[in-house]
Short mmCIF file of C-alpha atoms in Angstrom, two decimals:
data_model
loop_
_atom_site.label_atom_id
_atom_site.label_comp_id
_atom_site.label_asym_id
_atom_site.label_seq_id
_atom_site.Cartn_x
_atom_site.Cartn_y
_atom_site.Cartn_z
CA MET A 1 -70.65 43.85 200.82
CA LEU A 2 -67.30 43.69 202.46
CA ARG A 3 -65.90 45.59 205.38
CA GLY A 4 -64.28 48.29 203.43
CA GLY A 5 -67.56 48.72 201.11
CA GLY A 6 -66.31 46.69 198.20
CA MET A 7 -68.37 43.83 196.71
CA LEU A 8 -67.73 40.01 196.36
CA SER A 9 -69.44 37.89 193.80
CA ILE A 10 -69.09 34.07 194.65
CA HIS A 11 -69.57 31.16 192.19
CA GLY A 12 -69.06 27.67 192.14
CA ARG A 13 -68.99 25.32 195.10
CA GLY A 14 -65.54 23.46 194.63
CA HIS A 15 -62.95 23.01 197.41
CA LYS A 16 -60.64 25.05 195.62
CA LYS A 17 -60.77 28.92 195.86
CA MET A 18 -59.99 31.30 193.08
CA LEU A 19 -59.89 35.25 193.45
CA LEU A 20 -60.33 37.44 190.34
CA VAL A 21 -59.37 41.09 190.16
CA HIS A 22 -60.14 43.27 187.20
CA GLY A 23 -58.43 46.51 186.34
CA TRP A 24 -59.02 50.12 186.84
CA SER A 25 -61.00 50.79 183.71
CA GLY A 26 -62.41 47.12 183.46
CA TRP A 27 -65.02 44.93 185.05
CA ILE A 28 -65.67 41.46 186.31
CA GLY A 29 -67.52 40.57 182.99
CA GLN A 30 -63.94 40.63 181.22
CA PHE A 31 -63.29 37.19 182.87
CA GLU A 32 -66.39 35.56 181.29
CA SER A 33 -64.22 33.25 179.08
CA LEU A 34 -62.48 32.03 181.92
CA PHE A 35 -65.80 31.53 184.13
CA ALA A 36 -67.14 29.27 181.28
CA GLU A 37 -64.00 26.93 181.70
CA VAL A 38 -63.57 26.72 185.27
CA ASP A 39 -65.22 23.64 187.01
CA PRO A 40 -67.80 24.65 189.68
CA ASP A 41 -67.33 21.58 191.45
CA GLU A 42 -63.62 21.98 191.48
CA TYR A 43 -63.33 25.66 192.36
CA THR A 44 -65.44 28.35 194.31
CA VAL A 45 -64.66 31.58 192.44
CA TYR A 46 -64.67 34.92 194.32
CA ALA A 47 -64.54 38.17 192.17
CA VAL A 48 -63.86 41.36 193.75
CA HIS A 49 -65.83 44.80 192.90
CA PRO A 50 -63.63 47.55 194.50
CA LEU A 51 -65.30 50.78 195.35
CA GLY A 52 -65.93 52.83 192.25
CA HIS A 53 -66.84 49.41 190.26
CA GLY A 54 -69.72 47.27 189.93
CA GLU A 55 -72.63 48.13 192.00
CA SER A 56 -70.76 50.32 194.31
CA SER A 57 -72.20 53.67 195.01
CA SER A 58 -68.76 55.34 194.97
CA GLU A 59 -67.99 57.26 191.77
CA GLN A 60 -64.16 57.28 192.63
CA SER A 61 -61.43 54.58 192.52
CA HIS A 62 -57.83 54.40 193.02
CA PRO A 63 -55.05 51.53 193.66
CA GLY A 64 -55.53 51.69 197.17
CA ARG A 65 -59.44 50.83 196.88
CA PHE A 66 -58.20 47.51 194.87
CA ILE A 67 -55.80 46.58 197.55
CA GLU A 68 -58.06 47.11 200.44
CA THR A 69 -60.81 45.06 198.65
CA VAL A 70 -58.69 42.02 197.93
CA LEU A 71 -57.64 42.01 201.88
CA ASP A 72 -61.29 42.42 202.75
CA ALA A 73 -61.93 39.16 200.48
CA HIS A 74 -59.22 37.29 202.09
CA ASP A 75 -60.49 38.15 205.49
CA TYR A 76 -63.90 37.05 204.35
CA VAL A 77 -62.85 33.73 203.02
CA GLY A 78 -60.65 33.27 206.14
CA LYS A 79 -57.77 31.16 204.55
CA PRO A 80 -55.38 31.24 201.44
CA PHE A 81 -56.65 31.32 197.96
CA ASP A 82 -55.28 28.57 195.94
CA VAL A 83 -54.86 31.07 193.05
CA GLY A 84 -55.12 34.81 192.60
CA ILE A 85 -55.77 36.23 188.94
CA GLY A 86 -55.48 39.68 188.19
CA HIS A 87 -55.58 42.01 185.19
CA SER A 88 -53.86 45.25 184.85
CA LEU A 89 -54.20 47.38 188.12
CA GLY A 90 -55.72 43.91 189.40
CA ALA A 91 -52.37 42.30 188.79
CA ALA A 92 -50.50 44.98 190.64
CA ALA A 93 -52.79 44.88 193.56
CA LEU A 94 -52.17 41.09 193.83
CA VAL A 95 -48.49 41.54 193.88
CA TYR A 96 -48.81 44.36 196.51
CA VAL A 97 -50.93 42.17 198.88
CA GLU A 98 -48.81 38.95 198.65
CA ALA A 99 -45.58 40.93 199.34
CA MET A 100 -47.36 42.63 202.51
CA ASP A 101 -49.67 40.01 203.70
CA PRO A 102 -49.54 36.69 201.73
CA CYS A 103 -52.88 35.36 200.91
CA PHE A 104 -52.18 33.22 197.65
CA ARG A 105 -50.65 29.87 196.85
CA ARG A 106 -50.43 30.79 193.28
CA LEU A 107 -50.55 34.36 191.30
CA VAL A 108 -51.63 34.84 187.57
CA LEU A 109 -50.70 38.37 186.49
CA VAL A 110 -52.37 39.27 183.12
CA SER A 111 -51.34 42.42 181.30
CA GLY A 112 -49.72 43.77 184.72
CA PRO A 113 -47.54 46.79 185.24
CA ALA A 114 -44.05 46.84 186.75
CA THR A 115 -44.80 49.82 188.98
CA ILE A 116 -47.96 51.98 189.78
CA GLU A 117 -46.05 55.05 189.09
CA GLY A 118 -45.84 53.95 185.74
CA VAL A 119 -49.56 53.37 185.34
CA LEU A 120 -50.12 56.89 186.67
CA ASP A 121 -47.36 58.20 184.40
CA ARG A 122 -49.23 56.95 181.51
CA PHE A 123 -52.51 58.21 182.55
CA ALA A 124 -51.08 61.73 183.05
CA ARG A 125 -49.67 61.74 179.46
CA PHE A 126 -53.02 60.65 178.25
CA VAL A 127 -54.63 63.54 179.44
CA ASN A 128 -51.92 65.93 178.52
CA LEU A 129 -51.00 66.96 182.03
CA GLY A 130 -48.00 69.40 182.06
CA GLY A 131 -44.87 68.78 184.73
CA ARG A 132 -46.67 70.94 187.36
CA SER A 133 -50.16 69.19 187.09
CA LYS A 134 -48.63 65.83 186.69
CA GLN A 135 -46.85 66.43 190.22
CA LEU A 136 -50.13 67.62 191.80
CA PHE A 137 -51.87 64.50 190.23
CA LEU A 138 -49.39 62.11 191.87
CA GLN A 139 -49.61 63.87 195.03
CA GLY A 140 -53.17 63.65 195.23
CA MET A 141 -53.23 60.09 194.26
CA GLU A 142 -50.67 59.47 197.09
CA ALA A 143 -52.81 61.47 199.57
CA THR A 144 -55.88 59.50 198.62
CA VAL A 145 -54.30 56.09 198.54
CA GLY A 146 -52.29 56.62 201.77
CA LEU A 147 -49.24 55.15 200.26
CA ALA A 148 -46.32 56.78 198.66
CA VAL A 149 -45.83 55.81 195.11
CA ASP A 150 -42.27 54.41 195.43
CA ARG A 151 -43.92 52.00 197.96
CA LEU A 152 -45.77 50.56 195.19
CA ASP A 153 -42.87 49.57 193.25
CA LEU A 154 -44.07 46.15 192.03
CA LEU A 155 -40.22 45.17 191.01
CA ALA A 156 -39.00 45.66 194.56
CA LEU A 157 -41.83 43.67 196.20
CA ALA A 158 -41.68 40.87 193.82
CA THR A 159 -38.44 39.87 194.82
CA SER A 160 -39.71 39.02 198.11
CA ILE A 161 -42.59 36.63 196.83
CA GLN A 162 -41.70 32.88 196.81
CA LYS A 163 -44.95 31.59 195.33
CA PRO A 164 -45.12 30.60 191.84
CA ALA A 165 -46.25 33.41 189.57
CA LEU A 166 -47.44 33.12 185.93
CA LEU A 167 -47.28 36.48 183.78
CA VAL A 168 -49.20 36.99 180.74
CA HIS A 169 -48.83 39.46 178.41
CA ASP A 170 -49.09 40.46 174.74
CA ASP A 171 -46.51 42.26 172.60
CA SER A 172 -49.20 44.82 171.22
CA ASP A 173 -50.20 45.83 174.28
CA ARG A 174 -50.53 49.62 174.09
CA GLU A 175 -51.71 50.41 177.76
CA VAL A 176 -49.01 48.50 179.54
CA PRO A 177 -45.68 47.70 177.52
CA VAL A 178 -44.76 44.16 177.36
CA GLU A 179 -41.34 44.92 178.65
CA GLU A 180 -42.76 45.88 182.15
CA ALA A 181 -43.66 41.84 182.07
CA ARG A 182 -40.30 40.84 181.20
CA ARG A 183 -39.10 43.10 183.88
CA LEU A 184 -41.46 41.63 186.48
CA ASN A 185 -40.58 38.42 185.37
CA GLN A 186 -36.93 39.02 186.10
CA ALA A 187 -37.84 40.17 189.50
CA PHE A 188 -39.71 37.17 190.80
CA PRO A 189 -37.94 34.28 192.31
CA ASN A 190 -40.26 31.76 190.67
CA SER A 191 -42.15 32.92 187.56
CA CYS A 192 -42.60 32.34 183.90
CA LEU A 193 -43.94 34.57 181.28
CA VAL A 194 -46.25 33.65 178.40
CA GLN A 195 -46.04 36.06 175.62
CA THR A 196 -48.87 36.28 172.91
CA SER A 197 -49.20 38.32 169.85
CA GLY A 198 -52.11 40.21 168.66
CA TYR A 199 -54.39 40.18 171.67
CA GLY A 200 -53.86 43.73 172.93
CA HIS A 201 -54.49 44.74 176.62
CA SER A 202 -58.00 43.47 177.23
CA ARG A 203 -59.07 40.94 174.58
CA ILE A 204 -56.11 38.83 175.69
CA LEU A 205 -58.62 37.46 178.68
CA GLN A 206 -61.04 36.20 175.98
CA GLN A 207 -58.54 33.90 174.11
CA PRO A 208 -58.90 30.23 174.69
CA ASP A 209 -54.99 29.55 174.71
CA VAL A 210 -54.56 32.06 177.65
CA ILE A 211 -57.46 30.48 179.51
CA ARG A 212 -55.88 27.01 179.33
CA ASP A 213 -52.44 28.22 180.02
CA ILE A 214 -53.98 30.02 183.39
CA LEU A 215 -56.08 26.95 184.20
CA ALA A 216 -53.04 24.58 183.56
CA PHE A 217 -50.96 26.67 186.00
CA ALA A 218 -53.65 26.94 188.64
CA ARG A 219 -53.75 23.16 188.50
CA ASP A 220 -49.88 23.10 188.63
CA THR A 221 -49.58 21.33 185.08
CA ALA A 222 -47.18 22.25 182.31
CA VAL A 223 -47.84 25.62 180.66
CA ARG A 224 -47.19 25.96 176.85
#
């Protein structure tokens, strides 16, 4: 168990270090296809389980829990990760952490949003919150997270990150529009965008071509 109450799974024994962070409604099993292709003699893979996920006894989660768990994982390992790979909200957490307290040599952001506010807005629309209810929802989230939503503007944060970043996003993603990845790609000083088609928001992590691109980028070799 990590300092803040999150959990950390560790696989492999390699000298390189990889951190995996799933999304808000996800779980670490979504990275199963990636696990299958990672050489355990090359990488030690650390997978985080924020409070409210995995075997955590907490029933609530929010963006701040993801950020906290990534920072706790970095403290536990005691050195930078060679690559951080995040999906959806997990990708957003990696951007925030790297901008505030650099922990990674390379970043892979899969199906990631451009702003946390956008994620919360879409959730509010999904549950049909009216204007007043939406405002109270955002204020409650800010109070719980301990950060103002405007401080979680990933487009602004990305401009300060010089590390190489790979963005992977599908054009049929209905949860986070691909336009957000395009905007993020423009904001990062050193990034590339791989746009796929027909995989959606979560199934993208199961696709062999996406796994190949992620591992090629992690090893600093050519991405298609």
